[in-house]
Structures are given as structure tokens and as C-alpha cells.
CSV table of C-alpha atoms and ligand atoms in Angstrom, one decimal:
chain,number,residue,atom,x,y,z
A,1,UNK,CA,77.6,92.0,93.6
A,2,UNK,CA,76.0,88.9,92.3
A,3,UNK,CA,76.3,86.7,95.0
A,4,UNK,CA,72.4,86.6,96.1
A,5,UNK,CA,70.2,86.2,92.9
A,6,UNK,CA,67.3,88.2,94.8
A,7,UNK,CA,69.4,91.5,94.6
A,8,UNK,CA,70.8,90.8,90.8
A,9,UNK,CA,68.2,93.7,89.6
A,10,UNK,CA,68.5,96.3,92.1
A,11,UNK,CA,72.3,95.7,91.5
A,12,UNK,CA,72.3,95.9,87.1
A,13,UNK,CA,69.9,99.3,88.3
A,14,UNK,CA,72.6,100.9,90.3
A,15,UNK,CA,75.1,100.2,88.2
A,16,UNK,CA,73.2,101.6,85.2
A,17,UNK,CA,72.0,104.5,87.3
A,18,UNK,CA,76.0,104.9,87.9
A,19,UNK,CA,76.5,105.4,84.1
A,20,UNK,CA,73.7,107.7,83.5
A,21,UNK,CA,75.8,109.3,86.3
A,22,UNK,CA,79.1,109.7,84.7
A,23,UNK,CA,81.0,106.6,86.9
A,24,UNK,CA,81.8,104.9,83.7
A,25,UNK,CA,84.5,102.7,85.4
A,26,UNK,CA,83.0,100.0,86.7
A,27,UNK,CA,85.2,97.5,88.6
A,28,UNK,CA,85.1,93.1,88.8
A,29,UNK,CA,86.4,90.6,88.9
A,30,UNK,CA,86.7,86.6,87.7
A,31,UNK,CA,86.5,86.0,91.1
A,32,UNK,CA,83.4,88.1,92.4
A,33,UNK,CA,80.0,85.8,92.7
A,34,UNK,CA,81.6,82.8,90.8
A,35,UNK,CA,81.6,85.1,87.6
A,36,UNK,CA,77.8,86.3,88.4
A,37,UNK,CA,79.4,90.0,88.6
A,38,UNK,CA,80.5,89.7,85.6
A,39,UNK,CA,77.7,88.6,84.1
A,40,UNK,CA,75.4,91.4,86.0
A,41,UNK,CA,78.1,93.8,84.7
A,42,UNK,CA,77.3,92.6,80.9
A,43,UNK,CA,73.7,93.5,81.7
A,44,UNK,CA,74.2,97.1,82.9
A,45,UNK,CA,76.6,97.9,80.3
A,46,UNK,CA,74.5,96.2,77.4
A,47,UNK,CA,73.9,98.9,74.4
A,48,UNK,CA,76.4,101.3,76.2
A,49,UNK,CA,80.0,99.2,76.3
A,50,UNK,CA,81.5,101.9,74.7
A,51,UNK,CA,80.7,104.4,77.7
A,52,UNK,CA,82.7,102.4,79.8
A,53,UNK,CA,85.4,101.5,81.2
A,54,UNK,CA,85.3,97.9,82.5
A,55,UNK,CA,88.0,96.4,84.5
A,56,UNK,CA,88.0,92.9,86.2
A,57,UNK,CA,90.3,90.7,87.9
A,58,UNK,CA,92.4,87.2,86.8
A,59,UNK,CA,92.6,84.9,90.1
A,60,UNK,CA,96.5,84.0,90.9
A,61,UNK,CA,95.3,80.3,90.7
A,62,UNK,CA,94.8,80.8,87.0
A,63,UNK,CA,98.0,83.8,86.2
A,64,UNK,CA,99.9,81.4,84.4
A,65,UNK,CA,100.6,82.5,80.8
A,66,UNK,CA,98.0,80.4,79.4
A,67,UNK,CA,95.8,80.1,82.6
A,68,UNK,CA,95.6,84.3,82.2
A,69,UNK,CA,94.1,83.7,78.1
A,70,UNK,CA,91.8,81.2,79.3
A,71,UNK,CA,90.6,83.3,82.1
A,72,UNK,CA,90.8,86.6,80.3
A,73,UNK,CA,88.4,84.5,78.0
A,74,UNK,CA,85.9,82.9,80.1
A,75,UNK,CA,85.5,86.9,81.4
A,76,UNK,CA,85.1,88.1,78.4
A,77,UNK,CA,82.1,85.4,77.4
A,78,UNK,CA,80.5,86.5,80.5
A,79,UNK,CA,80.5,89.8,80.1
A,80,UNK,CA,79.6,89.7,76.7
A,81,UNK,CA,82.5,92.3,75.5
A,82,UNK,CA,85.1,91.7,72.7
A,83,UNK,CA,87.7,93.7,75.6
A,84,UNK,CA,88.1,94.3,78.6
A,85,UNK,CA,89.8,97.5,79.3
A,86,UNK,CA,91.9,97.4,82.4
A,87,UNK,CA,92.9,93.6,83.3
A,88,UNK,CA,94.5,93.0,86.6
A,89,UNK,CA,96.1,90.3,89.0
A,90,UNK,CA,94.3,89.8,91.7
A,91,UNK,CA,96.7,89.2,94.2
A,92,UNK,CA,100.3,87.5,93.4
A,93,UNK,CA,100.2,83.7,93.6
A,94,UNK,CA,102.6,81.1,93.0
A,95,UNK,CA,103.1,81.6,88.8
A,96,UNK,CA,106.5,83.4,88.5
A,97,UNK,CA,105.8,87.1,87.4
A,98,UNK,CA,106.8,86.6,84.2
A,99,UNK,CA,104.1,83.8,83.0
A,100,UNK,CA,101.7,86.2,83.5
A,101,UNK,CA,103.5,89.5,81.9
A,102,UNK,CA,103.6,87.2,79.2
A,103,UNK,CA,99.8,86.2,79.0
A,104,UNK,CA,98.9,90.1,79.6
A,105,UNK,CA,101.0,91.0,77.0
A,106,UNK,CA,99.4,88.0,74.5
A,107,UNK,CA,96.3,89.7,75.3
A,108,UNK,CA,97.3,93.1,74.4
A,109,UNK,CA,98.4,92.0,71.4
A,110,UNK,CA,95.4,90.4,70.3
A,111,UNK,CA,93.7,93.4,71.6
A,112,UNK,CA,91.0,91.7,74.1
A,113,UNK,CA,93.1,93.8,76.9
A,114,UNK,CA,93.8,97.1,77.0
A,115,UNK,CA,95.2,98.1,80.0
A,116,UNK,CA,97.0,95.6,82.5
A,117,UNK,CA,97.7,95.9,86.2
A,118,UNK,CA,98.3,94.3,89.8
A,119,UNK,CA,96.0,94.0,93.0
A,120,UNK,CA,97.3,94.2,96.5
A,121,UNK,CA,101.1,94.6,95.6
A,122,UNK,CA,103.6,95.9,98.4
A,123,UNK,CA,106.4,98.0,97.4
A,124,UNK,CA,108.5,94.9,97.0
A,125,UNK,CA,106.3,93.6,94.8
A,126,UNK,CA,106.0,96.6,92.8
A,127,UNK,CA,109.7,96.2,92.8
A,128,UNK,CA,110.3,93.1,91.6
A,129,UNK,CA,108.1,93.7,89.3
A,130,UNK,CA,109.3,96.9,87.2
A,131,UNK,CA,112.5,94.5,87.3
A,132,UNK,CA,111.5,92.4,84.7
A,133,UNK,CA,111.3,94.3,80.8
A,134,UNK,CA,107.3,94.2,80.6
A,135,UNK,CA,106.6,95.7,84.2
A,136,UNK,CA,106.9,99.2,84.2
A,137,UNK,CA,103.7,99.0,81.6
A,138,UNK,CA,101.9,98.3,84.7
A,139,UNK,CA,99.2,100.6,84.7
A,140,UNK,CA,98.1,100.6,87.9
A,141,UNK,CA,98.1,98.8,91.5
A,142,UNK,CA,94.7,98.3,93.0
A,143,UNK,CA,95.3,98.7,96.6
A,144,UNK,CA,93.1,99.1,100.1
A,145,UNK,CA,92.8,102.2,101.4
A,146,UNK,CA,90.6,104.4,103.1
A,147,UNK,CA,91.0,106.5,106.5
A,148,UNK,CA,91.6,103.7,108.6
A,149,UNK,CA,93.9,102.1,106.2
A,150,UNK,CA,97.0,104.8,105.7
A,151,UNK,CA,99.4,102.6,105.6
A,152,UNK,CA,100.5,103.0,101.4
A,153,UNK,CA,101.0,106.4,102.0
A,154,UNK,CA,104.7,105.6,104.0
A,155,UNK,CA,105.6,103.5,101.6
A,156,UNK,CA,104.2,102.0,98.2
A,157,UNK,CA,101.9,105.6,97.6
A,158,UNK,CA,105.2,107.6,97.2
A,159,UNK,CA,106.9,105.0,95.5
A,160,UNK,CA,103.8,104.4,92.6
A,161,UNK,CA,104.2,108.6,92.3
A,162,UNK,CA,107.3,109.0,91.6
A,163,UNK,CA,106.9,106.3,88.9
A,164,UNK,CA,103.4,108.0,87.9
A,165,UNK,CA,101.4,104.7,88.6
A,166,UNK,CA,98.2,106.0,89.4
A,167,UNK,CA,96.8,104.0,92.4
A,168,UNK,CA,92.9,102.5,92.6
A,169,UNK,CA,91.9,102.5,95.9
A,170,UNK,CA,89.3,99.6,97.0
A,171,UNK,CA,87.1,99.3,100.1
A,172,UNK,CA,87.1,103.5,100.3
A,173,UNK,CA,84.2,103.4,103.4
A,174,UNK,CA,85.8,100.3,105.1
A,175,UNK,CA,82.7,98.1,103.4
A,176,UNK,CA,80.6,100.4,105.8
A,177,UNK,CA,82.3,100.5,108.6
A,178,UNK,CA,83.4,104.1,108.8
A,179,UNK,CA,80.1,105.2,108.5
A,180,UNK,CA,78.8,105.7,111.8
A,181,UNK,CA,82.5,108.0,113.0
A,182,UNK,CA,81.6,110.6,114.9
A,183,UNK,CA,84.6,112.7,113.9
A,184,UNK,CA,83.8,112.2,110.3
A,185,UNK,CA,79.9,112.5,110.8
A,186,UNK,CA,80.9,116.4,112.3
A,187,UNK,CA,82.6,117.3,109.6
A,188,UNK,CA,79.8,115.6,107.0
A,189,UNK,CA,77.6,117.9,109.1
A,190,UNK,CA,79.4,121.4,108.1
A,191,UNK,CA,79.4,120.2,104.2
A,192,UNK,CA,75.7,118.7,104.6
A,193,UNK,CA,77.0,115.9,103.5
A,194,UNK,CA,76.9,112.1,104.7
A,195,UNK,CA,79.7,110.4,106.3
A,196,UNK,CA,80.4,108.0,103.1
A,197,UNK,CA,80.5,110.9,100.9
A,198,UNK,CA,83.4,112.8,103.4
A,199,UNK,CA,84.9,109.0,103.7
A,200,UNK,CA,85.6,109.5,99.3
A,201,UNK,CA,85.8,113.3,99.2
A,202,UNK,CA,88.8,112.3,101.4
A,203,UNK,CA,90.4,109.7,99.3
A,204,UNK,CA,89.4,111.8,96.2
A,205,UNK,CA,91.4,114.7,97.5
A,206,UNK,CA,94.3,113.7,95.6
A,207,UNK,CA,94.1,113.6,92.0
A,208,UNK,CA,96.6,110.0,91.4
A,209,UNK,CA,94.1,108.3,93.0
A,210,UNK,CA,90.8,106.3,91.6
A,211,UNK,CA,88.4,105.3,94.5
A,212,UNK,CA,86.3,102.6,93.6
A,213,UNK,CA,83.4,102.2,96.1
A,214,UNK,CA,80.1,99.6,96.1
A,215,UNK,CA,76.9,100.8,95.9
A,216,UNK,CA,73.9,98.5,95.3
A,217,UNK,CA,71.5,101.3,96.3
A,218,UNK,CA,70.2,104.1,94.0
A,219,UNK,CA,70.9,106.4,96.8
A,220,UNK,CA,74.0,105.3,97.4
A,221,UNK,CA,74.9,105.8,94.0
A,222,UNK,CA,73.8,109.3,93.5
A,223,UNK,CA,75.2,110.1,96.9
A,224,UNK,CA,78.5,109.1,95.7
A,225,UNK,CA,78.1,110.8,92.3
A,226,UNK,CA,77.9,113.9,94.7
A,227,UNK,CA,81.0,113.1,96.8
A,228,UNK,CA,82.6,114.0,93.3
A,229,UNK,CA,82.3,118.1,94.8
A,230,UNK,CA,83.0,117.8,98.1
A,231,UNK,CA,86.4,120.4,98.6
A,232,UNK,CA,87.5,119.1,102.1
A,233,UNK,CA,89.4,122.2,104.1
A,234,UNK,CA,92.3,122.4,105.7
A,235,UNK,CA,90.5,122.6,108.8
A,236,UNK,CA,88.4,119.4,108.1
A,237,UNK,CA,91.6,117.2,107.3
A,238,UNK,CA,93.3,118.4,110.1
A,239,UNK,CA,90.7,116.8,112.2
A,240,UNK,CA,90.7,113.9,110.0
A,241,UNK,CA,94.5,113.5,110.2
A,242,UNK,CA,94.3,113.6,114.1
A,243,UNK,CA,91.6,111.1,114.8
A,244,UNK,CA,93.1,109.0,111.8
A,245,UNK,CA,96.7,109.6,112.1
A,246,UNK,CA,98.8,109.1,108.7
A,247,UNK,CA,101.2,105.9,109.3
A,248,UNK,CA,104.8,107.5,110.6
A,249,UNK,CA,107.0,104.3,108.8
A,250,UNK,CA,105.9,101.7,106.3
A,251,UNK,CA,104.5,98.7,107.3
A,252,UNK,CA,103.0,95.6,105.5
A,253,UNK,CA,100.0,96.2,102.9
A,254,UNK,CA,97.0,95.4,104.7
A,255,UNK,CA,94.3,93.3,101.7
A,256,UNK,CA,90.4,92.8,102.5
B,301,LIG,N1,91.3,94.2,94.6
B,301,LIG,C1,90.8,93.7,95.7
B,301,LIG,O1,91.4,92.8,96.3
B,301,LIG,C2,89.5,94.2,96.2
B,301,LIG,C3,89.1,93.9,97.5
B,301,LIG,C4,87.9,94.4,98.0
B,301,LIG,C5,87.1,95.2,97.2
B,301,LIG,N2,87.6,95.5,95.9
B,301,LIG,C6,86.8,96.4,95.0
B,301,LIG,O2,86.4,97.6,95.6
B,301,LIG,C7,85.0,97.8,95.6
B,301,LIG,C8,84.5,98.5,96.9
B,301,LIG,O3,85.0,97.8,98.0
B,301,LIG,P1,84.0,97.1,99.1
B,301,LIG,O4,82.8,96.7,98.6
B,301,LIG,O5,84.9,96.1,99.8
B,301,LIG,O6,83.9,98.3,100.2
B,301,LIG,P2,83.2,99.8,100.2
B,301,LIG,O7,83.0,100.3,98.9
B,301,LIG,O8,84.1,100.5,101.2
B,301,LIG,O9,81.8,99.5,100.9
B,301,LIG,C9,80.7,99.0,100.3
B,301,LIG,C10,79.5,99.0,101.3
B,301,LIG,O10,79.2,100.4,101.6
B,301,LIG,C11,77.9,100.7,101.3
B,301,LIG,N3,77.8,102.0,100.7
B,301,LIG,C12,78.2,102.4,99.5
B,301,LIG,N4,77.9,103.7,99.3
B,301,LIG,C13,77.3,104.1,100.5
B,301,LIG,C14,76.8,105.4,100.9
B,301,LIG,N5,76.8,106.5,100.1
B,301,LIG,N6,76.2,105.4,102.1
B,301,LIG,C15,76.2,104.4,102.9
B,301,LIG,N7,76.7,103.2,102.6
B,301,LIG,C16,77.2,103.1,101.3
B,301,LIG,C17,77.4,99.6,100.3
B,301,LIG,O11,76.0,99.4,100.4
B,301,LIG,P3,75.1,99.1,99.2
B,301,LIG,O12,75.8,98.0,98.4
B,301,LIG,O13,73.8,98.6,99.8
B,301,LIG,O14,74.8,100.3,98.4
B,301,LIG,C18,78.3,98.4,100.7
B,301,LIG,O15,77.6,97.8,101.8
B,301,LIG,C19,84.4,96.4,95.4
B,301,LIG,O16,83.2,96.4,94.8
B,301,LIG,C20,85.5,95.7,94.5
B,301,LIG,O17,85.2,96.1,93.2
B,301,LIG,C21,88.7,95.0,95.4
């Protein structure tokens, strides 16, 4: 969102639909448009901020201690909030771990931040960070995953559980791309359902994990919204499983 001006109010329309809709958490970053999502973001949520739950992103160009305030900042200007309540690195950079726990927890303290997190963390990332005192506050580790992207669940999935890290996964349809499966479009056929809405009823079928798809489209949204009841069987994830095998060994997080 917000990188073409000519969708901006089609975009703050799905998002508000979204809210009308219950999907109250409502995912951005500093990075996204040059800060236009953010600002689109402010729009939807204006008169309703306290319905929500807004996270956004600090860029690992700007996670050192006081680069993560004067981002945290400049995100909070544009989206016109006094907090933001889930405040994540985007993706580890250069600034040593530590620079950063620090500025999250500076924020935290001054309440602007409620929540704060890591993006596309490996296991060994996850690891070096619950090393240091501050890390295992780390509420969450926004990863990729969808069908075609098993890998976390051979590695960092099992690890985040037995910590109880809740894991948010991004890019749930494969930015479109699973859509036109023909495995997944038969079992979307015995649920009347669409193929996106199979693609989240899949990663929704296990509670630890928050999906976070785009929708710019009001009938994406409500379709989505729907995805919400979908009970996959046995039967359907059996056929899921064999067309999209789960990974039998860890390998390296895959990032879009
Ligand atoms: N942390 C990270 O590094 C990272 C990386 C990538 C993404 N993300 C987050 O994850 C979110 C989702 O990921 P994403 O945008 O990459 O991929 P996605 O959600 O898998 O796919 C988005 C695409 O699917 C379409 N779509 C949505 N619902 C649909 C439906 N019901 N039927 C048909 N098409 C549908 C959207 O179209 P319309 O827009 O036209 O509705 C859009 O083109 C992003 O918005 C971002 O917040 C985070």
C-alpha cells in the first residue's frame, strides 16, 4: 500500500472495511511507500485508533539505539498515533542487537511502544538474541510463510513454540501466486470457497500463528474475513501436505 497515489482511496476503504470487519491488526511498516502506508494507515484508523492494533516496521539502516527513537518517531507523526502497538525490526542489519534492545526498550518506557519484535529472523537469530537480558521480551518474529514456504516448520516454528513466541506469518497467498493451484482450487471447490481463502484457512489452522495478508479490494477483504471459518479436514491437508510437502530438515529462512 501507498505506493501509487491513484489507489490511496480504494486502499484507506479496504482497510476500513477490514475494521468494520473485525481485522483490527493492521500491519506496516517505515519502510512501505516511503512512509505513504503509514500515512494511509492514519487515515483508515482516524476516530477508531483504539480498535486497533497497529504494528509497523523500523528499517535496519536506522536500528541503532537512537536511529530506532527517531524512526519510531517519524512513524508515529505519520500515522498520527501517540503509540504504536507492536514495533518490529525489519530484518537484522549491521547495529549490534543490543543498540536496538536498548532503543525498544527506551520506547517502552516512554510508552510510544507497546509491544516489540523481529522480522525475518532464523533460529540463530532468534538465538542470539534471547541471549542477551532484554530478548526473550521479544514478542513475536514476523516470518514468510505460506504453503510453498514450509521451511520454519523444521526449524525456527518449533523453536518459537516451545518458547511460546507466537509467529506472524507474511506473504500467506505467495503475493498471489498460489492462487490459480489446481490442488488447492479442488479443495476450495468442496468448502465453496476460493483458493486464497483455503491458502489462510491453511495457515490459520494452527492457533500460534497470525497471518497477515494484503488486500486492497473490498472483496478481497470480506473474502478473507470469511477464511476466518474455514475448518480444513484431515482429508483436505493430506492432499495439501502431498502436493506441498512439509520441509524434512531445516534449511535457511527464505524473506520476500
Ligand atoms: N516483514 C516482512 O519482511 C514482510 C515482507 C512482505 C510482506 N509483509 C507483510 O505481509 C503482508 C502481506 O504480504 P504480501 O502483500 O507480500 O502478500 P500476500 O498477502 O500473500 O498477497 C497479496 C496479494 O494477494 C491479493 N489478494 C489478497 N486477498 C485476496 C483474495 N481473497 N483473493 C485473491 N487475491 C487476493 C492482493 O490483491 P489486492 O491488494 O488487489 O486485494 C495482493 O495482490 C504485507 O502487506 C506486509 O504487511 C512483511
Amino acid at each position: 500500500m501507498g505506493e501509487s497515489i491513484r489507489q490511496r482511496k480504494e486502499e484507506v476503504a479496504a482497510l476500513r472495511l477490514g475494521i468494520d470487519l473485525g481485522l483490527t491488526l493492521i500491519d506496516t511498516a517505515e519502510m512501505y511507500g516511503d512512509g505513504v502506508a503509514e500515512e494511509i494507515v492514519a487515515e483508515a484508523v482516524e476516530g477508531r485508533r483504539d480498535a486497533c492494533f497497529i504494528v509497523s516496521k523500523v528499517l535496519p539502516e536506522n536500528s541503532t539505539r537512537a536511529g530506532t527513537i527517531a524512526a519510531c518517531e517519524r512513524s508515529l507523526r505519520r500515522l498520527k498515533t501517540d503509540r504504536i502497538d507492536l514495533y518490529l525490526l525489519h530484518w537484522r542489519g549491521r547495529p549490534r542487537l543490543e543498540e536496538t534492545l536498548s532503543g525498544f526498550e527506551a520506547l517502552s518506557d516512554a510508552g510510544t511502544i507497546r509491544y516489540w519484535g523481529v522480522s525475518n529472523f532464523d533460529v540463530q537469530d532468534m538465538g542470539e538474541l534471547y541471549a542477551l537480558k532484554r530478548g526473550p521480551v521479544c514478542a513475536t518474529d514476523q516470518v514468510l510463510y505460506n504453503l510453498r514456504r514450509r521451511g520454519i516448520e523444521a526449524g525456527l516454528l518449533p523453536w518459537c513454540r516451545d518458547r511460546g513466541i507466537p509467529i506472524m506469518a507474511y506473504s500467506p497467498i505467495e503475493q498471489g501466486r498460489l492462487l490459480r493451484d489446481r490442488v488447492l482450487t479442488a479443495v476450495a471447490i468442496r468448502h465453496r470457497a476460493t483458493t486464497a481463502q483455503i491458502a489462510l484457512a491453511w495457515a490459520l489452522r494452527q492457533p500460534d500463528i497470525m497471518v497477515i495478508p494484503k488486500a486492497a479490494t473490498l472483496a478481497h477483504v470480506r473474502e478473507n474475513r470469511a477464511a476466518l471459518d474455514i475448518r480444513l479436514t484431515d482429508q483436505d491437508l493430506a492432499e495439501l501436505d502431498r502436493t506441498f510437502p512439509p520441509p524434512k530438515r531445516p534449511g535457511p529462512l527464505e524473506m520476500l
